[in-house]
Amino acid sequence: MVKIFYFSSLHENAGKSFLSIGFIQKLKKERKNFVYFKPIGIPKSAFTNKADPDVGFILNTIYKTEYPYDFISPVSIPDAYYIDLVDSSKKEEFMEKIKKAYEKISKDVDYIIIEGNPSIRKFIRVGLDDVSIAQTLGINELIYVSTESSDRCIDNLFFTKNYYDFRKVSIKGILFNKINFDYIARIKELTEEHINKYNIPVLGIIEKSLELFSPRVEEIKEQIGGELINEQSSSGLNNLVESFLIGAMNAQSAFKYLRQVKRAAFITGGDRSDLAMAALAQDVSVLILTGFIQPDMGVITAANKKGIPIILSPSDTYTTMRNLERLKPGIQKDEMEKVLQLIEKDIDWDLLL
Amino acid sequence: MAKNDISFFFDPKSIAVIGASGTKGKVGNTVLLNIINSGYKGKIFPINPKSNKICELLCFKTVLDINEDIDVAIFVIPSKFVNLAAKECGKKGVKGLIIISAGFKEIGGEGVKREEELIKIGKKYNMRILGPNCLGFIGLNYNGSFAAETPKNGEIAMISQSGAMLTGMMDYSMTQAFGFSCNISLGNKADLGAVDFIEYLSDDDNTKVILCYLESIKDGDRFLEVLPKATRKKPIVILKSGVSEAGARAASSHTGALAGADLAYDLAFEKCGVIRANTIEDLFDYGEIFLYQPIPQKNSFAIITNAGGPGIVATDAFEREGLKFSSFSEEILHLLRENLPLEAAIFNPIDIVGDAAPDRYEFTMKIIFGINSNQDLGEITTQGALIIVTPQAQTKPSEVAELIYRISSTHLKDIPIVCSFIGGKNISEGRDYLKRNHIPCYHFPDRAAHSLKTLIKRRIYLNSIPLEMLEVPSFKVNKARVKEIFDNVRDDNRTVLLSFETSEIFDCYGIKSPKSRLAQTPRKAMKLQSQIGKTVMKIVSPQIIHKTDVGGILLNIETEQDAFEAYIQIVNNAKKYGPQNAKIYGVEIQEMIDFKSQEKINEIIIGMSQDPCFGNILMFGTGGIYANFMKDVSFALGYKYTREIVKQQIENTKIFSLLQGVRGEPPSDIEAVIDVMLRLSQLITDFPEIVELDINPLLSFMKGYSAVDIKITIKK
């Protein structure tokens, strides 16, 4: 009998694309006959490229298939003003497209990976939410992906369970994803006392990987519209950034904070050579100099010696930081092995395969 | 040829000059002329494919065209041709290469590769290499350099990492009495470094003192092996400039932060008996005093002065340098009183007052050293003297200088005498006379005291037990388990150990620390608290170094409910005040030391850091949260770390007095602290992957101790 992994979540950014990438790799490794399906893709732009970037990334990297894009992700709905874009006639048309594509690709396979909508609320007004789609496709069980590293995860689980019960579908299992290391032991405690008695299988607890969910310097540069000024250290654009530190104090005081960070993006004014030099002596991935002020030659030389890129930001420090808050780093091509490692290590595959 | 034989550089039978030139002003011409003009007795072969004869010598296209053996080849050709010519030398069987040519490691990129290739060629053909990028080599037998002049022959060996510094020093020496047994410019040290030459020169009969100017030391282990033996044979003075790059990097531990950048060199030099010069002036002052003056039997000096002010300055300088004044016997004091003017000060320092003529200096010197006296002078305790002269109308500085030399050379051969002739025009003749006659004479008394101090340092060193005879204690430990813990840490992609891990490591090495377990949930904390009893709870996160700063420590947790609440509070604090994305492993539940049961507690800091050149450095001092501000610490090199060294290290701190007990307090268990230091030394020696280790505080009690907070960092 075909096994279906339909990933759904109460909140956005639960890491469903990450799970899909991991599951695809695992099933490939196990030589299983499977397909990947994302009923509704969400393109970046409503009018130009209608492809969902996550689906595009998956198809271009780890999932080569004979089916065209429209079979893997038959419907594309942009995020902006979508209620107006999907009127009642479109709803039927979209659901029909999803159904047809699903029927086509799900033939003769043993496993189906379905990447649900960003959240179970998404598109509910237009009848294209996860539960409606699942029911249309004849699927009664969804995997619930939880990312809270707090006791709220239990409230959210039972809220979702009640909602699914109401909609007459059930939870196939709960998958804890992107969980802070310090909360893993607590989840195990909660599992024993609050989850097991409701017969909801815990499919896995995946630790939050700083490496995977940290941005690269290149992504930061794009986000802030910055300029690399030391081409000699351009290989550093691939550096991961695990933390951000703003240098506004004197070098001596900054030192205390600099010593504590790892792979940091250090943001300071271009005229603060003292701070830039102090930062370069520590574990920094990039220097972001704001106000588009060129630093001293000494700073550039020291950065080049360590291969650390220097990015000039056109904005002031506050605006630069606000821009960075909007940054959503994605998984990179060279991180596939790491994704597989995490998925293999932290998921109970005996329950799933 | 023995593995470390470099004698051919000092006394080559033949020299080839690759790149010799007949054109005046070219380096190839200067080098060739220097060899000829320095009176070299061996054979010289100029190599230049474009000439048949240079400076009346038959010229060859390559070394391979010469039918005789060649000991040394000096390279003065562009760097891009050096490796090809070096290979030819290898095939020819040349023993040593002096590569003056620049354009190697110092230019980076291509130059680095060229130097690496050169090293390979040297190894392949068993040739030793001096340079590249150096001034050359000047020995007693030849001047193989492009220096402007050949310095005077003498008994000082000079080794310099900077060619320019060497020429400056050689030029300076022209105005001094001393000369050189050799001048060696190390350049890039592709093969031979200072230690190689020091090893050779320590057995060289022509050399009495070795002076070095170094910017870095290549191989710390070999330095520690060779230098202690060499310094037993003759004095070695090193002027080390610059700060090591690794030392300059900001340190993340207490030990690293307190140690400073240049400490390892100080410690290594002291351990090896090397005298460190801080200025070029010091370098030559020390060289001169070691060359010409004997080492005193003990630290017991007299000052003779004809002026009160300089006498006081000299006394201050003596105190600063730790020089001790000799005490005169009753008989000597009586004679001084009888024969010196009433206004004279007869106690050390002796002020023979301003109108002192030469005979008063003579009388005083003879009395305090008991020379030619038929009277009973009691015990003569003076083992050296500083004689100060200021030019008054009666002084006659030149005559004083002559009599000092006469008395010194006739009666005081084993007694060091130094002088300070203060002034300019009126004393210059006397000062020059003394210098010519090998009695160090300084413009001012401070430098004289500074130089005398080095003699005492050397006396202490020569009286100490040689390093190779020191016994380092060895304890029975569980090394295998510690290895396992380190492997697990590396598997977890960490470098900083967590508290419960450090606690177990210390247990394996017999160092007592409080019972410690890791809780990962509040309820686990409750359970552990009930097992351990009164506890202190601490955040466990590799990224949080100073736990107090983030509210990551709570004390006096006495109930399970307290532990539950403390867990939540500590984790919340760490998330709120700690570094972004700090990985929190949980909260450590550590047994709380019962302060009330201890009559006396002292907080100590013990730590280690690793110097890239000289290895482990151990620190001891006043601990607690003010450790970094108190800076009451003492350091020692981990190499040959013995019980005596630990004792000395502890005694060098202020907290030692507290440990001994002040104001009627009982003493602390100092022996137990020594034991910790020695066990720690064994741990860091067994595991070189430990790069930093801090215990702060280690609580020292009247009986026993407890290592409360431990941090260990290992290499990736």
Short mmCIF file of N, CA and C in Angstrom, two decimals, chain A residues 28-133:
data_model
loop_
_atom_site.label_atom_id
_atom_site.label_comp_id
_atom_site.label_asym_id
_atom_site.label_seq_id
_atom_site.Cartn_x
_atom_site.Cartn_y
_atom_site.Cartn_z
N LYS A 28 15.58 8.08 -1.83
CA LYS A 28 16.49 7.75 -2.95
C LYS A 28 17.57 6.79 -2.46
N LYS A 29 18.10 7.10 -1.31
CA LYS A 29 19.16 6.27 -0.74
C LYS A 29 18.67 4.85 -0.48
N GLU A 30 17.39 4.76 -0.05
CA GLU A 30 16.81 3.43 0.24
C GLU A 30 16.27 2.77 -1.03
N ARG A 31 16.48 3.43 -2.14
CA ARG A 31 16.03 2.95 -3.46
C ARG A 31 14.52 2.68 -3.49
N LYS A 32 13.76 3.56 -2.93
CA LYS A 32 12.30 3.44 -2.92
C LYS A 32 11.71 4.11 -4.15
N ASN A 33 10.53 3.64 -4.50
CA ASN A 33 9.82 4.19 -5.65
C ASN A 33 8.89 5.28 -5.11
N PHE A 34 9.21 6.55 -5.39
CA PHE A 34 8.45 7.62 -4.75
C PHE A 34 8.27 8.81 -5.69
N VAL A 35 7.34 9.70 -5.31
CA VAL A 35 7.22 10.98 -6.01
C VAL A 35 7.15 12.10 -4.97
N TYR A 36 7.51 13.28 -5.45
CA TYR A 36 7.39 14.49 -4.62
C TYR A 36 6.32 15.37 -5.26
N PHE A 37 5.48 15.96 -4.42
CA PHE A 37 4.34 16.73 -4.93
C PHE A 37 4.11 17.94 -4.04
N LYS A 38 3.93 19.09 -4.67
CA LYS A 38 3.55 20.27 -3.89
C LYS A 38 2.33 20.87 -4.58
N PRO A 39 1.16 20.64 -4.02
CA PRO A 39 -0.07 21.02 -4.74
C PRO A 39 -0.08 22.49 -5.15
N ILE A 40 0.25 23.35 -4.21
CA ILE A 40 0.19 24.78 -4.53
C ILE A 40 1.58 25.40 -4.31
N GLY A 41 2.13 25.91 -5.38
CA GLY A 41 3.41 26.61 -5.28
C GLY A 41 3.16 28.09 -5.06
N ILE A 42 4.08 28.72 -4.34
CA ILE A 42 3.92 30.16 -4.09
C ILE A 42 5.12 30.88 -4.70
N PRO A 43 4.89 31.49 -5.87
CA PRO A 43 6.02 32.15 -6.54
C PRO A 43 6.38 33.46 -5.85
N LYS A 44 7.57 33.91 -6.12
CA LYS A 44 8.00 35.17 -5.54
C LYS A 44 7.23 36.33 -6.14
N SER A 45 6.92 36.20 -7.45
CA SER A 45 6.23 37.29 -8.13
C SER A 45 4.94 36.76 -8.76
N ALA A 46 3.91 37.57 -8.74
CA ALA A 46 2.63 37.13 -9.28
C ALA A 46 2.62 37.11 -10.80
N PHE A 47 3.48 37.87 -11.43
CA PHE A 47 3.32 38.07 -12.87
C PHE A 47 4.50 37.60 -13.72
N THR A 48 5.66 37.43 -13.12
CA THR A 48 6.80 37.02 -13.96
C THR A 48 7.02 35.51 -13.85
N ASN A 49 7.95 35.10 -13.05
CA ASN A 49 8.21 33.67 -12.92
C ASN A 49 7.20 33.05 -11.95
N LYS A 50 6.42 32.11 -12.47
CA LYS A 50 5.37 31.55 -11.62
C LYS A 50 5.81 30.32 -10.84
N ALA A 51 7.07 30.00 -10.96
CA ALA A 51 7.56 28.80 -10.26
C ALA A 51 7.82 29.10 -8.79
N ASP A 52 7.51 28.11 -7.96
CA ASP A 52 7.82 28.20 -6.54
C ASP A 52 9.34 27.98 -6.39
N PRO A 53 10.05 28.91 -5.73
CA PRO A 53 11.52 28.75 -5.66
C PRO A 53 11.96 27.46 -4.99
N ASP A 54 11.21 27.01 -3.98
CA ASP A 54 11.60 25.76 -3.30
C ASP A 54 11.46 24.56 -4.23
N VAL A 55 10.34 24.56 -4.98
CA VAL A 55 10.13 23.44 -5.91
C VAL A 55 11.21 23.48 -7.00
N GLY A 56 11.46 24.68 -7.48
CA GLY A 56 12.49 24.84 -8.51
C GLY A 56 13.83 24.32 -8.01
N PHE A 57 14.17 24.68 -6.78
CA PHE A 57 15.45 24.25 -6.20
C PHE A 57 15.50 22.72 -6.11
N ILE A 58 14.39 22.12 -5.65
CA ILE A 58 14.36 20.66 -5.49
C ILE A 58 14.51 19.97 -6.85
N LEU A 59 13.78 20.48 -7.84
CA LEU A 59 13.84 19.86 -9.16
C LEU A 59 15.21 20.04 -9.82
N ASN A 60 15.86 21.13 -9.49
CA ASN A 60 17.17 21.40 -10.11
C ASN A 60 18.31 20.70 -9.39
N THR A 61 18.05 20.19 -8.22
CA THR A 61 19.17 19.62 -7.46
C THR A 61 19.00 18.12 -7.23
N ILE A 62 18.07 17.73 -6.39
CA ILE A 62 18.07 16.32 -5.96
C ILE A 62 16.94 15.49 -6.55
N TYR A 63 15.98 16.13 -7.19
CA TYR A 63 14.83 15.34 -7.65
C TYR A 63 14.65 15.51 -9.16
N LYS A 64 15.28 14.62 -9.88
CA LYS A 64 15.15 14.66 -11.34
C LYS A 64 13.97 13.74 -11.72
N THR A 65 12.99 14.25 -12.43
CA THR A 65 11.80 13.45 -12.77
C THR A 65 11.41 13.68 -14.23
N GLU A 66 10.72 12.67 -14.74
CA GLU A 66 10.27 12.78 -16.15
C GLU A 66 9.08 13.73 -16.27
N TYR A 67 8.40 13.97 -15.11
CA TYR A 67 7.21 14.83 -15.17
C TYR A 67 7.59 16.29 -15.30
N PRO A 68 6.79 17.02 -16.08
CA PRO A 68 7.06 18.45 -16.17
C PRO A 68 6.69 19.14 -14.85
N TYR A 69 7.15 20.37 -14.71
CA TYR A 69 6.94 21.14 -13.48
C TYR A 69 5.47 21.16 -13.07
N ASP A 70 4.56 21.34 -14.03
CA ASP A 70 3.13 21.48 -13.72
C ASP A 70 2.52 20.24 -13.09
N PHE A 71 3.18 19.11 -13.25
CA PHE A 71 2.67 17.89 -12.60
C PHE A 71 3.16 17.82 -11.15
N ILE A 72 4.32 18.36 -10.92
CA ILE A 72 4.89 18.31 -9.57
C ILE A 72 4.25 19.38 -8.69
N SER A 73 3.99 20.54 -9.29
CA SER A 73 3.34 21.62 -8.55
C SER A 73 2.34 22.28 -9.48
N PRO A 74 1.13 21.70 -9.55
CA PRO A 74 0.18 22.09 -10.62
C PRO A 74 -0.39 23.50 -10.49
N VAL A 75 -0.46 24.02 -9.27
CA VAL A 75 -1.11 25.32 -9.10
C VAL A 75 -0.11 26.32 -8.51
N SER A 76 -0.19 27.54 -9.00
CA SER A 76 0.70 28.57 -8.50
C SER A 76 -0.13 29.77 -8.05
N ILE A 77 -0.04 30.10 -6.76
CA ILE A 77 -0.80 31.25 -6.24
C ILE A 77 0.17 32.17 -5.50
N PRO A 78 0.31 33.39 -5.98
CA PRO A 78 1.22 34.31 -5.28
C PRO A 78 0.66 34.72 -3.93
N ASP A 79 1.53 35.22 -3.10
CA ASP A 79 1.14 35.53 -1.73
C ASP A 79 0.29 36.81 -1.64
N ALA A 80 0.56 37.76 -2.53
CA ALA A 80 -0.08 39.07 -2.42
C ALA A 80 -1.48 39.08 -3.06
N TYR A 81 -2.44 39.59 -2.32
CA TYR A 81 -3.83 39.77 -2.82
C TYR A 81 -4.42 38.50 -3.41
N TYR A 82 -4.09 37.35 -2.84
CA TYR A 82 -4.51 36.11 -3.48
C TYR A 82 -6.01 35.86 -3.38
N ILE A 83 -6.68 36.46 -2.38
CA ILE A 83 -8.13 36.24 -2.25
C ILE A 83 -8.82 36.72 -3.53
N ASP A 84 -8.35 37.83 -4.06
CA ASP A 84 -8.94 38.36 -5.30
C ASP A 84 -8.56 37.52 -6.51
N LEU A 85 -7.36 36.95 -6.43
CA LEU A 85 -6.89 36.18 -7.60
C LEU A 85 -7.60 34.84 -7.75
N VAL A 86 -8.03 34.27 -6.59
CA VAL A 86 -8.69 32.96 -6.64
C VAL A 86 -10.18 33.14 -6.34
N ASP A 87 -10.96 33.37 -7.38
CA ASP A 87 -12.40 33.47 -7.13
C ASP A 87 -13.01 32.08 -7.18
N SER A 88 -14.31 31.96 -7.03
CA SER A 88 -14.92 30.63 -6.88
C SER A 88 -14.72 29.74 -8.11
N SER A 89 -14.72 30.35 -9.30
CA SER A 89 -14.54 29.52 -10.49
C SER A 89 -13.12 28.96 -10.54
N LYS A 90 -12.14 29.81 -10.12
CA LYS A 90 -10.73 29.39 -10.13
C LYS A 90 -10.49 28.27 -9.12
N LYS A 91 -11.21 28.33 -8.02
CA LYS A 91 -11.02 27.32 -6.97
C LYS A 91 -11.25 25.92 -7.55
N GLU A 92 -12.36 25.80 -8.25
CA GLU A 92 -12.68 24.49 -8.85
C GLU A 92 -11.61 24.08 -9.84
N GLU A 93 -11.24 25.06 -10.66
CA GLU A 93 -10.23 24.78 -11.70
C GLU A 93 -8.92 24.34 -11.05
N PHE A 94 -8.52 25.06 -10.01
CA PHE A 94 -7.26 24.73 -9.33
C PHE A 94 -7.33 23.35 -8.69
N MET A 95 -8.44 23.08 -8.02
CA MET A 95 -8.56 21.78 -7.34
C MET A 95 -8.50 20.65 -8.36
N GLU A 96 -9.14 20.91 -9.53
CA GLU A 96 -9.17 19.90 -10.58
C GLU A 96 -7.74 19.63 -11.10
N LYS A 97 -7.00 20.73 -11.24
CA LYS A 97 -5.62 20.59 -11.74
C LYS A 97 -4.78 19.77 -10.75
N ILE A 98 -4.99 20.08 -9.48
CA ILE A 98 -4.24 19.36 -8.43
C ILE A 98 -4.58 17.88 -8.48
N LYS A 99 -5.85 17.61 -8.59
CA LYS A 99 -6.32 16.22 -8.58
C LYS A 99 -5.76 15.45 -9.76
N LYS A 100 -5.84 16.08 -10.93
CA LYS A 100 -5.37 15.39 -12.15
C LYS A 100 -3.87 15.10 -12.06
N ALA A 101 -3.14 16.11 -11.66
CA ALA A 101 -1.69 15.92 -11.57
C ALA A 101 -1.36 14.83 -10.56
N TYR A 102 -2.06 14.86 -9.44
CA TYR A 102 -1.80 13.87 -8.38
C TYR A 102 -2.10 12.46 -8.88
N GLU A 103 -3.24 12.33 -9.57
CA GLU A 103 -3.61 11.00 -10.10
C GLU A 103 -2.55 10.48 -11.05
N LYS A 104 -2.03 11.40 -11.83
CA LYS A 104 -1.04 11.01 -12.84
C LYS A 104 0.27 10.54 -12.16
N ILE A 105 0.76 11.37 -11.26
CA ILE A 105 2.10 11.05 -10.73
C ILE A 105 2.07 9.98 -9.63
N SER A 106 0.93 9.77 -9.02
CA SER A 106 0.90 8.82 -7.90
C SER A 106 0.68 7.38 -8.34
N LYS A 107 0.54 7.20 -9.62
CA LYS A 107 0.36 5.83 -10.12
C LYS A 107 1.63 5.02 -9.94
N ASP A 108 1.48 3.81 -9.48
CA ASP A 108 2.57 2.85 -9.39
C ASP A 108 3.75 3.32 -8.53
N VAL A 109 3.50 4.13 -7.54
CA VAL A 109 4.61 4.46 -6.63
C VAL A 109 4.27 3.93 -5.23
N ASP A 110 5.31 3.77 -4.42
CA ASP A 110 5.09 3.24 -3.07
C ASP A 110 5.04 4.35 -2.02
N TYR A 111 5.68 5.48 -2.34
CA TYR A 111 5.72 6.58 -1.36
C TYR A 111 5.41 7.91 -2.07
N ILE A 112 4.66 8.74 -1.38
CA ILE A 112 4.38 10.07 -1.93
C ILE A 112 4.73 11.11 -0.85
N ILE A 113 5.60 12.04 -1.25
CA ILE A 113 5.95 13.14 -0.33
C ILE A 113 5.15 14.35 -0.79
N ILE A 114 4.31 14.87 0.10
CA ILE A 114 3.52 16.05 -0.27
C ILE A 114 3.90 17.20 0.64
N GLU A 115 4.34 18.28 0.03
CA GLU A 115 4.70 19.47 0.80
C GLU A 115 3.47 20.37 0.84
N GLY A 116 2.90 20.51 2.03
CA GLY A 116 1.67 21.26 2.18
C GLY A 116 1.86 22.76 2.06
N ASN A 117 0.77 23.46 2.28
CA ASN A 117 0.80 24.92 2.24
C ASN A 117 1.65 25.46 3.39
N PRO A 118 2.03 26.76 3.34
CA PRO A 118 2.84 27.31 4.43
C PRO A 118 2.26 27.06 5.82
N SER A 119 0.92 27.12 5.93
CA SER A 119 0.30 26.76 7.20
C SER A 119 -1.06 26.14 6.91
N ILE A 120 -1.64 25.50 7.93
CA ILE A 120 -2.94 24.85 7.66
C ILE A 120 -4.06 25.88 7.49
N ARG A 121 -3.79 27.12 7.86
CA ARG A 121 -4.79 28.18 7.66
C ARG A 121 -4.78 28.72 6.23
N LYS A 122 -3.61 28.57 5.61
CA LYS A 122 -3.39 29.24 4.32
C LYS A 122 -4.41 28.76 3.28
N PHE A 123 -4.99 29.68 2.56
CA PHE A 123 -5.96 29.46 1.47
C PHE A 123 -7.26 28.84 1.94
N ILE A 124 -7.55 28.89 3.26
CA ILE A 124 -8.78 28.25 3.75
C ILE A 124 -10.01 29.01 3.26
N ARG A 125 -9.88 30.30 3.11
CA ARG A 125 -11.02 31.11 2.64
C ARG A 125 -11.41 30.74 1.22
N VAL A 126 -10.43 30.34 0.42
CA VAL A 126 -10.73 30.00 -0.98
C VAL A 126 -10.82 28.49 -1.18
N GLY A 127 -10.87 27.76 -0.05
CA GLY A 127 -11.10 26.32 -0.13
C GLY A 127 -9.93 25.52 -0.67
N LEU A 128 -8.75 26.08 -0.60
CA LEU A 128 -7.58 25.35 -1.10
C LEU A 128 -6.58 25.09 0.03
N ASP A 129 -7.06 24.95 1.23
CA ASP A 129 -6.20 24.68 2.37
C ASP A 129 -5.77 23.21 2.38
N ASP A 130 -4.81 22.92 3.23
CA ASP A 130 -4.23 21.56 3.26
C ASP A 130 -5.28 20.48 3.45
N VAL A 131 -6.19 20.69 4.41
CA VAL A 131 -7.17 19.64 4.71
C VAL A 131 -8.10 19.44 3.52
N SER A 132 -8.54 20.54 2.90
CA SER A 132 -9.43 20.41 1.74
C SER A 132 -8.75 19.67 0.60
N ILE A 133 -7.48 20.02 0.39
CA ILE A 133 -6.74 19.34 -0.69
C ILE A 133 -6.59 17.86 -0.36
#
